[in-house]
Amino acid sequence: MNSKFFDKVKAIIAADKPSKKDSAKSVTVVLDEMQKNQVAIDKQKQKVKDDISRGTKLTKHRISL
């Protein structure tokens, strides 16, 4: 998560009576950030799967099973 999200949440918490609109905005920011992070994770997972299928060595050292 980035500092923009935390700044918005701090502003809402500091307010005496946070409105529903502000709460909805902060939830939207959280969900957007989570979605971006999930997309990045999915891309990384797919890259690793592709590397494994091509036989690429993923670490410096081979691990014997």
CSV table of N, CA and C in Angstrom, one decimal, residues 6-55:
chain,number,residue,atom,x,y,z
A,6,PHE,N,-2.7,5.7,3.4
A,6,PHE,CA,-2.6,5.9,4.8
A,6,PHE,C,-3.0,7.3,5.2
A,7,ASP,N,-2.6,8.3,4.3
A,7,ASP,CA,-2.9,9.7,4.6
A,7,ASP,C,-4.4,9.9,4.6
A,8,LYS,N,-5.1,9.3,3.6
A,8,LYS,CA,-6.6,9.4,3.6
A,8,LYS,C,-7.2,8.8,4.8
A,9,VAL,N,-6.8,7.6,5.2
A,9,VAL,CA,-7.3,6.9,6.4
A,9,VAL,C,-7.1,7.8,7.6
A,10,LYS,N,-5.9,8.3,7.8
A,10,LYS,CA,-5.6,9.2,8.9
A,10,LYS,C,-6.5,10.4,9.0
A,11,ALA,N,-6.8,11.0,7.8
A,11,ALA,CA,-7.7,12.1,7.8
A,11,ALA,C,-9.1,11.7,8.2
A,12,ILE,N,-9.5,10.6,7.8
A,12,ILE,CA,-10.9,10.1,8.1
A,12,ILE,C,-11.0,9.8,9.6
A,13,ILE,N,-9.9,9.2,10.2
A,13,ILE,CA,-9.9,8.9,11.6
A,13,ILE,C,-9.9,10.1,12.4
A,14,ALA,N,-9.1,11.1,12.0
A,14,ALA,CA,-9.0,12.4,12.7
A,14,ALA,C,-10.3,13.2,12.7
A,15,ALA,N,-11.2,13.0,11.8
A,15,ALA,CA,-12.4,13.7,11.7
A,15,ALA,C,-13.3,13.2,12.9
A,16,ASP,N,-14.1,14.2,13.4
A,16,ASP,CA,-15.0,13.8,14.5
A,16,ASP,C,-16.1,12.8,14.1
A,17,LYS,N,-16.7,13.1,12.9
A,17,LYS,CA,-17.7,12.2,12.4
A,17,LYS,C,-17.5,11.9,11.0
A,18,PRO,N,-16.7,10.8,10.7
A,18,PRO,CA,-16.5,10.5,9.3
A,18,PRO,C,-17.8,10.2,8.5
A,19,SER,N,-17.9,10.8,7.4
A,19,SER,CA,-19.1,10.5,6.6
A,19,SER,C,-19.0,9.2,5.8
A,20,LYS,N,-20.1,8.8,5.4
A,20,LYS,CA,-20.2,7.5,4.6
A,20,LYS,C,-19.4,7.7,3.3
A,21,LYS,N,-19.5,8.9,2.7
A,21,LYS,CA,-18.8,9.1,1.4
A,21,LYS,C,-17.2,9.0,1.6
A,22,ASP,N,-16.7,9.5,2.7
A,22,ASP,CA,-15.3,9.4,3.0
A,22,ASP,C,-14.9,8.0,3.3
A,23,SER,N,-15.7,7.3,4.0
A,23,SER,CA,-15.4,5.9,4.3
A,23,SER,C,-15.5,5.1,3.0
A,24,ALA,N,-16.4,5.3,2.1
A,24,ALA,CA,-16.5,4.6,0.9
A,24,ALA,C,-15.3,4.9,0.0
A,25,LYS,N,-14.8,6.1,0.0
A,25,LYS,CA,-13.6,6.5,-0.7
A,25,LYS,C,-12.4,5.7,-0.2
A,26,SER,N,-12.2,5.6,1.1
A,26,SER,CA,-11.1,4.9,1.7
A,26,SER,C,-11.2,3.4,1.4
A,27,VAL,N,-12.3,2.9,1.4
A,27,VAL,CA,-12.5,1.5,1.1
A,27,VAL,C,-12.2,1.2,-0.4
A,28,THR,N,-12.6,2.2,-1.2
A,28,THR,CA,-12.3,2.1,-2.7
A,28,THR,C,-10.8,2.1,-2.9
A,29,VAL,N,-10.1,3.0,-2.2
A,29,VAL,CA,-8.6,3.1,-2.3
A,29,VAL,C,-8.0,1.8,-1.9
A,30,VAL,N,-8.4,1.2,-0.8
A,30,VAL,CA,-7.9,-0.1,-0.3
A,30,VAL,C,-8.1,-1.2,-1.3
A,31,LEU,N,-9.3,-1.3,-1.9
A,31,LEU,CA,-9.6,-2.3,-2.8
A,31,LEU,C,-8.8,-2.1,-4.1
A,32,ASP,N,-8.6,-0.9,-4.6
A,32,ASP,CA,-7.8,-0.6,-5.8
A,32,ASP,C,-6.4,-1.1,-5.5
A,33,GLU,N,-5.8,-0.7,-4.4
A,33,GLU,CA,-4.4,-1.1,-4.1
A,33,GLU,C,-4.3,-2.6,-4.0
A,34,MET,N,-5.3,-3.3,-3.4
A,34,MET,CA,-5.2,-4.7,-3.3
A,34,MET,C,-5.3,-5.4,-4.6
A,35,GLN,N,-6.1,-4.8,-5.5
A,35,GLN,CA,-6.3,-5.3,-6.8
A,35,GLN,C,-4.9,-5.2,-7.6
A,36,LYS,N,-4.3,-4.0,-7.5
A,36,LYS,CA,-3.0,-3.8,-8.2
A,36,LYS,C,-2.0,-4.8,-7.7
A,37,ASN,N,-1.9,-5.0,-6.4
A,37,ASN,CA,-1.0,-6.0,-5.8
A,37,ASN,C,-1.3,-7.4,-6.2
A,38,GLN,N,-2.5,-7.7,-6.3
A,38,GLN,CA,-2.9,-9.1,-6.7
A,38,GLN,C,-2.5,-9.3,-8.2
A,39,VAL,N,-2.7,-8.3,-9.0
A,39,VAL,CA,-2.3,-8.5,-10.4
A,39,VAL,C,-0.8,-8.7,-10.5
A,40,ALA,N,0.0,-7.9,-9.8
A,40,ALA,CA,1.4,-8.1,-9.8
A,40,ALA,C,1.8,-9.5,-9.3
A,41,ILE,N,1.2,-10.0,-8.3
A,41,ILE,CA,1.5,-11.3,-7.7
A,41,ILE,C,1.1,-12.3,-8.8
A,42,ASP,N,0.0,-12.2,-9.4
A,42,ASP,CA,-0.4,-13.2,-10.5
A,42,ASP,C,0.6,-13.2,-11.6
A,43,LYS,N,1.1,-12.0,-12.0
A,43,LYS,CA,2.0,-12.0,-13.1
A,43,LYS,C,3.3,-12.7,-12.7
A,44,GLN,N,3.7,-12.5,-11.4
A,44,GLN,CA,5.0,-13.1,-11.0
A,44,GLN,C,4.8,-14.6,-10.9
A,45,LYS,N,3.6,-15.1,-10.4
A,45,LYS,CA,3.3,-16.5,-10.4
A,45,LYS,C,3.4,-17.1,-11.7
A,46,GLN,N,2.8,-16.4,-12.7
A,46,GLN,CA,2.8,-17.0,-14.1
A,46,GLN,C,4.2,-17.0,-14.6
A,47,LYS,N,5.0,-16.0,-14.3
A,47,LYS,CA,6.4,-16.0,-14.8
A,47,LYS,C,7.1,-17.2,-14.2
A,48,VAL,N,6.9,-17.5,-13.0
A,48,VAL,CA,7.6,-18.6,-12.3
A,48,VAL,C,7.1,-19.9,-12.9
A,49,LYS,N,5.8,-20.1,-13.2
A,49,LYS,CA,5.3,-21.3,-13.8
A,49,LYS,C,5.9,-21.5,-15.2
A,50,ASP,N,6.0,-20.4,-16.0
A,50,ASP,CA,6.6,-20.5,-17.3
A,50,ASP,C,8.1,-20.9,-17.2
A,51,ASP,N,8.8,-20.3,-16.3
A,51,ASP,CA,10.2,-20.6,-16.1
A,51,ASP,C,10.4,-22.1,-15.7
A,52,ILE,N,9.5,-22.6,-14.9
A,52,ILE,CA,9.6,-24.0,-14.5
A,52,ILE,C,9.3,-24.9,-15.6
A,53,SER,N,8.3,-24.5,-16.4
A,53,SER,CA,7.9,-25.4,-17.6
A,53,SER,C,9.0,-25.4,-18.6
A,54,ARG,N,9.8,-24.3,-18.7
A,54,ARG,CA,11.0,-24.3,-19.7
A,54,ARG,C,12.2,-24.9,-19.1
A,55,GLY,N,12.2,-25.3,-17.8
A,55,GLY,CA,13.3,-25.9,-17.2
A,55,GLY,C,14.4,-24.9,-16.6
